[in-house]
Amino acid sequence: SAIALEFPQDYYSTSEYIEGNMFKNNKPLPEEQWSYSVIEAIFSYVKEETGNQASKYSMFGHSAGAQFVHRFVTFKQNTHLDKAIAANSGWYTVPNTQIEYPYGLKNSGYTDNTTLTHLFSSSLIVALGDQDTDPNDSSLRHTPDAQRLYRFARGEHYYSECERISKANNMLFSWKKIVVKGVAHDFVAMMTQTVDYLF
């Protein structure tokens, strides 16, 4: 069974959604207040309500959803997550402890080896449409810290940096990268061409 989650703007700002509501006024919030923590609660609730016996769940997120997914995998430990796909994220939190959060881990409170080991050993799939290359997309964040000019290049950079950091720390790297040919910023095309990797 599949569940489509929405984080309505009436209740969640964009940053509370894509950055997990981990901080308020630059102060860390308790983990139970993170928007990431909603996922485990929903998993438990659905199992209770339906009698579903699943011991794990998988996640797919596209664009803003991919931002949520890759940060969920980065910061939320001890979950029932099996596999996750982050497709065409607009920008990333690279697990580099020298780069300021939210573009890196510096000052996030999560710069330890436990965080990195958990992240790199997770079954995260970075999915990228090779035509998602518009540097002038109005929804793209452009800052001095942004990783590259457009989503495809940012995803390539994120994946290669994570591979490099895991090797530098002698950590298992369990990720996959999928490049979807001929597809731009298209949720349906990305999902239909990658969802089988979750099963």
Tab-separated table of C-alpha atoms in Angstrom:
chain	number	residue	atom	x	y	z
A	1	SER	CA	0.000	0.000	0.000
A	2	ALA	CA	1.120	3.572	-0.659
A	3	ILE	CA	0.451	6.761	1.276
A	4	ALA	CA	0.873	10.233	-0.236
A	5	LEU	CA	1.772	12.788	2.413
A	6	GLU	CA	1.257	16.511	2.193
A	7	PHE	CA	2.721	19.172	4.467
A	8	PRO	CA	0.123	21.955	4.022
A	9	GLN	CA	1.366	25.541	3.886
A	10	ASP	CA	-1.233	26.488	6.494
A	11	TYR	CA	0.715	24.436	9.025
A	12	TYR	CA	4.285	24.230	7.701
A	13	SER	CA	6.460	26.920	6.204
A	14	THR	CA	8.679	25.843	3.306
A	15	SER	CA	11.715	25.652	5.587
A	16	GLU	CA	9.800	23.741	8.293
A	17	TYR	CA	8.994	21.195	5.591
A	18	ILE	CA	12.205	20.866	3.587
A	19	GLU	CA	14.560	21.429	6.534
A	20	GLY	CA	12.572	19.311	8.953
A	21	ASN	CA	11.740	21.968	11.573
A	22	MET	CA	14.974	21.101	13.417
A	23	PHE	CA	15.594	24.710	14.490
A	24	LYS	CA	13.588	27.758	15.519
A	25	ASN	CA	15.372	31.124	15.732
A	26	ASN	CA	18.649	29.201	15.317
A	27	LYS	CA	17.933	27.138	18.442
A	28	PRO	CA	17.630	23.346	18.113
A	29	LEU	CA	14.159	21.930	18.677
A	30	PRO	CA	13.543	18.560	20.352
A	31	GLU	CA	13.374	15.693	17.879
A	32	GLU	CA	9.685	15.008	18.553
A	33	GLN	CA	8.925	18.466	17.080
A	34	TRP	CA	10.777	17.813	13.825
A	35	SER	CA	8.586	17.396	10.754
A	36	TYR	CA	10.734	14.319	10.010
A	37	SER	CA	9.295	12.694	13.152
A	38	VAL	CA	5.806	12.689	11.608
A	39	ILE	CA	6.839	9.784	9.343
A	40	GLU	CA	7.405	7.191	12.070
A	41	ALA	CA	4.198	8.276	13.817
A	42	ILE	CA	2.187	7.840	10.608
A	43	PHE	CA	3.769	4.441	9.967
A	44	SER	CA	2.720	3.265	13.433
A	45	TYR	CA	-0.768	4.766	13.077
A	46	VAL	CA	-1.444	3.192	9.678
A	47	LYS	CA	-0.302	-0.222	10.927
A	48	GLU	CA	-2.620	0.006	13.929
A	49	GLU	CA	-5.597	1.180	11.865
A	50	THR	CA	-5.229	-1.304	9.010
A	51	GLY	CA	-3.628	-4.350	10.603
A	52	ASN	CA	-0.743	-4.048	8.156
A	53	GLN	CA	2.163	-6.208	9.339
A	54	ALA	CA	4.955	-4.393	7.454
A	55	SER	CA	8.138	-3.968	9.459
A	56	LYS	CA	9.640	-1.351	7.105
A	57	TYR	CA	8.554	1.416	4.758
A	58	SER	CA	10.127	3.109	1.747
A	59	MET	CA	9.925	6.751	0.699
A	60	PHE	CA	9.901	8.659	-2.582
A	61	GLY	CA	10.268	12.422	-2.787
A	62	HIS	CA	10.564	14.696	-5.814
A	63	SER	CA	11.881	18.291	-5.787
A	64	ALA	CA	10.922	19.732	-2.359
A	65	GLY	CA	9.971	16.183	-1.393
A	66	ALA	CA	13.491	15.062	-2.293
A	67	GLN	CA	14.887	17.726	0.005
A	68	PHE	CA	12.743	16.327	2.805
A	69	VAL	CA	13.774	12.739	2.002
A	70	HIS	CA	17.552	13.201	1.856
A	71	ARG	CA	17.560	15.249	5.070
A	72	PHE	CA	15.283	12.724	6.765
A	73	VAL	CA	17.854	10.055	5.915
A	74	THR	CA	20.670	12.331	7.098
A	75	PHE	CA	19.286	13.335	10.470
A	76	LYS	CA	16.580	10.878	11.530
A	77	GLN	CA	18.118	7.737	13.005
A	78	ASN	CA	16.563	4.562	14.452
A	79	THR	CA	13.680	4.483	11.984
A	80	HIS	CA	11.878	1.702	10.122
A	81	LEU	CA	13.025	3.071	6.758
A	82	ASP	CA	13.989	0.489	4.157
A	83	LYS	CA	14.816	2.423	0.965
A	84	ALA	CA	14.414	6.041	-0.074
A	85	ILE	CA	14.492	7.888	-3.384
A	86	ALA	CA	15.385	11.581	-3.502
A	87	ALA	CA	14.572	12.749	-7.044
A	88	ASN	CA	15.581	16.111	-8.526
A	89	SER	CA	16.197	17.961	-5.277
A	90	GLY	CA	16.658	21.713	-5.670
A	91	TRP	CA	19.584	21.854	-3.242
A	92	TYR	CA	21.210	19.598	-0.678
A	93	THR	CA	22.647	19.376	2.789
A	94	VAL	CA	26.029	17.879	1.906
A	95	PRO	CA	27.479	15.916	4.865
A	96	ASN	CA	30.586	18.095	4.931
A	97	THR	CA	31.405	19.187	8.484
A	98	GLN	CA	33.310	22.253	7.236
A	99	ILE	CA	30.302	23.798	5.440
A	100	GLU	CA	27.673	25.695	7.454
A	101	TYR	CA	24.238	24.140	7.926
A	102	PRO	CA	21.916	23.939	6.011
A	103	TYR	CA	24.303	23.498	3.059
A	104	GLY	CA	26.616	21.345	5.159
A	105	LEU	CA	26.652	19.890	8.675
A	106	LYS	CA	28.712	22.533	10.490
A	107	ASN	CA	26.764	23.901	13.503
A	108	SER	CA	23.905	21.452	12.904
A	109	GLY	CA	24.741	19.435	16.006
A	110	TYR	CA	25.199	16.395	13.721
A	111	THR	CA	28.858	16.271	12.755
A	112	ASP	CA	29.699	12.968	14.458
A	113	ASN	CA	30.688	9.666	12.874
A	114	THR	CA	27.394	8.088	13.992
A	115	THR	CA	25.519	10.519	11.735
A	116	LEU	CA	27.824	9.847	8.773
A	117	THR	CA	27.834	6.067	9.247
A	118	HIS	CA	24.035	6.001	9.456
A	119	LEU	CA	23.654	8.202	6.377
A	120	PHE	CA	26.087	6.361	4.117
A	121	SER	CA	24.870	2.896	5.124
A	122	SER	CA	21.240	3.825	4.382
A	123	SER	CA	19.651	2.656	1.134
A	124	LEU	CA	19.360	6.112	-0.409
A	125	ILE	CA	18.815	6.411	-4.146
A	126	VAL	CA	19.653	9.782	-5.707
A	127	ALA	CA	17.561	10.027	-8.885
A	128	LEU	CA	18.320	12.732	-11.429
A	129	GLY	CA	16.611	13.729	-14.650
A	130	ASP	CA	19.436	14.533	-17.034
A	131	GLN	CA	17.370	17.337	-18.620
A	132	ASP	CA	16.694	19.103	-15.294
A	133	THR	CA	19.235	21.727	-16.310
A	134	ASP	CA	17.452	25.108	-16.252
A	135	PRO	CA	19.626	27.514	-14.214
A	136	ASN	CA	16.874	30.172	-14.327
A	137	ASP	CA	14.080	28.091	-12.796
A	138	SER	CA	12.312	30.557	-10.474
A	139	SER	CA	11.937	27.918	-7.738
A	140	LEU	CA	15.688	27.251	-7.559
A	141	ARG	CA	17.553	28.719	-4.603
A	142	HIS	CA	20.648	30.677	-5.643
A	143	THR	CA	23.036	31.616	-2.864
A	144	PRO	CA	26.833	31.843	-2.576
A	145	ASP	CA	26.725	28.415	-0.926
A	146	ALA	CA	24.567	26.757	-3.577
A	147	GLN	CA	26.290	23.716	-4.977
A	148	ARG	CA	25.921	24.125	-8.749
A	149	LEU	CA	23.783	26.036	-11.255
A	150	TYR	CA	20.910	23.607	-11.842
A	151	ARG	CA	19.350	20.503	-10.292
A	152	PHE	CA	21.047	17.819	-12.380
A	153	ALA	CA	24.519	19.232	-11.643
A	154	ARG	CA	23.650	19.718	-7.965
A	155	GLY	CA	22.573	16.097	-7.666
A	156	GLU	CA	25.736	14.869	-9.370
A	157	HIS	CA	27.802	17.043	-7.012
A	158	TYR	CA	25.914	15.814	-3.929
A	159	TYR	CA	26.357	12.165	-4.847
A	160	SER	CA	30.046	12.465	-5.710
A	161	GLU	CA	30.787	14.479	-2.555
A	162	CYS	CA	29.021	11.883	-0.402
A	163	GLU	CA	30.955	9.093	-2.093
A	164	ARG	CA	34.205	11.007	-1.498
A	165	ILE	CA	33.432	11.747	2.168
A	166	SER	CA	32.440	8.137	2.875
A	167	LYS	CA	35.701	6.859	1.345
A	168	ALA	CA	37.764	9.429	3.256
A	169	ASN	CA	36.194	8.100	6.478
A	170	ASN	CA	36.432	4.410	5.455
A	171	MET	CA	32.667	4.064	5.739
A	172	LEU	CA	30.359	1.700	3.882
A	173	PHE	CA	28.546	3.529	1.057
A	174	SER	CA	25.250	1.826	0.219
A	175	TRP	CA	23.723	4.406	-2.114
A	176	LYS	CA	22.729	4.245	-5.774
A	177	LYS	CA	22.531	7.001	-8.341
A	178	ILE	CA	20.008	6.747	-11.167
A	179	VAL	CA	20.189	9.117	-14.130
A	180	VAL	CA	16.873	9.191	-15.975
A	181	LYS	CA	17.560	10.031	-19.598
A	182	GLY	CA	15.490	12.629	-21.401
A	183	VAL	CA	13.545	13.748	-18.318
A	184	ALA	CA	13.544	17.256	-16.848
A	185	HIS	CA	11.724	18.412	-13.673
A	186	ASP	CA	8.861	15.959	-14.115
A	187	PHE	CA	7.468	14.228	-11.022
A	188	VAL	CA	5.426	11.579	-12.877
A	189	ALA	CA	8.214	10.588	-15.262
A	190	MET	CA	10.768	10.388	-12.461
A	191	MET	CA	8.514	8.296	-10.269
A	192	THR	CA	7.430	5.849	-12.964
A	193	GLN	CA	11.014	5.300	-14.100
A	194	THR	CA	12.549	4.829	-10.639
A	195	VAL	CA	9.870	3.449	-8.293
A	196	ASP	CA	10.762	-0.199	-9.046
A	197	TYR	CA	14.057	0.386	-7.197
A	198	LEU	CA	12.048	0.543	-3.961
A	199	PHE	CA	10.902	-3.081	-4.314
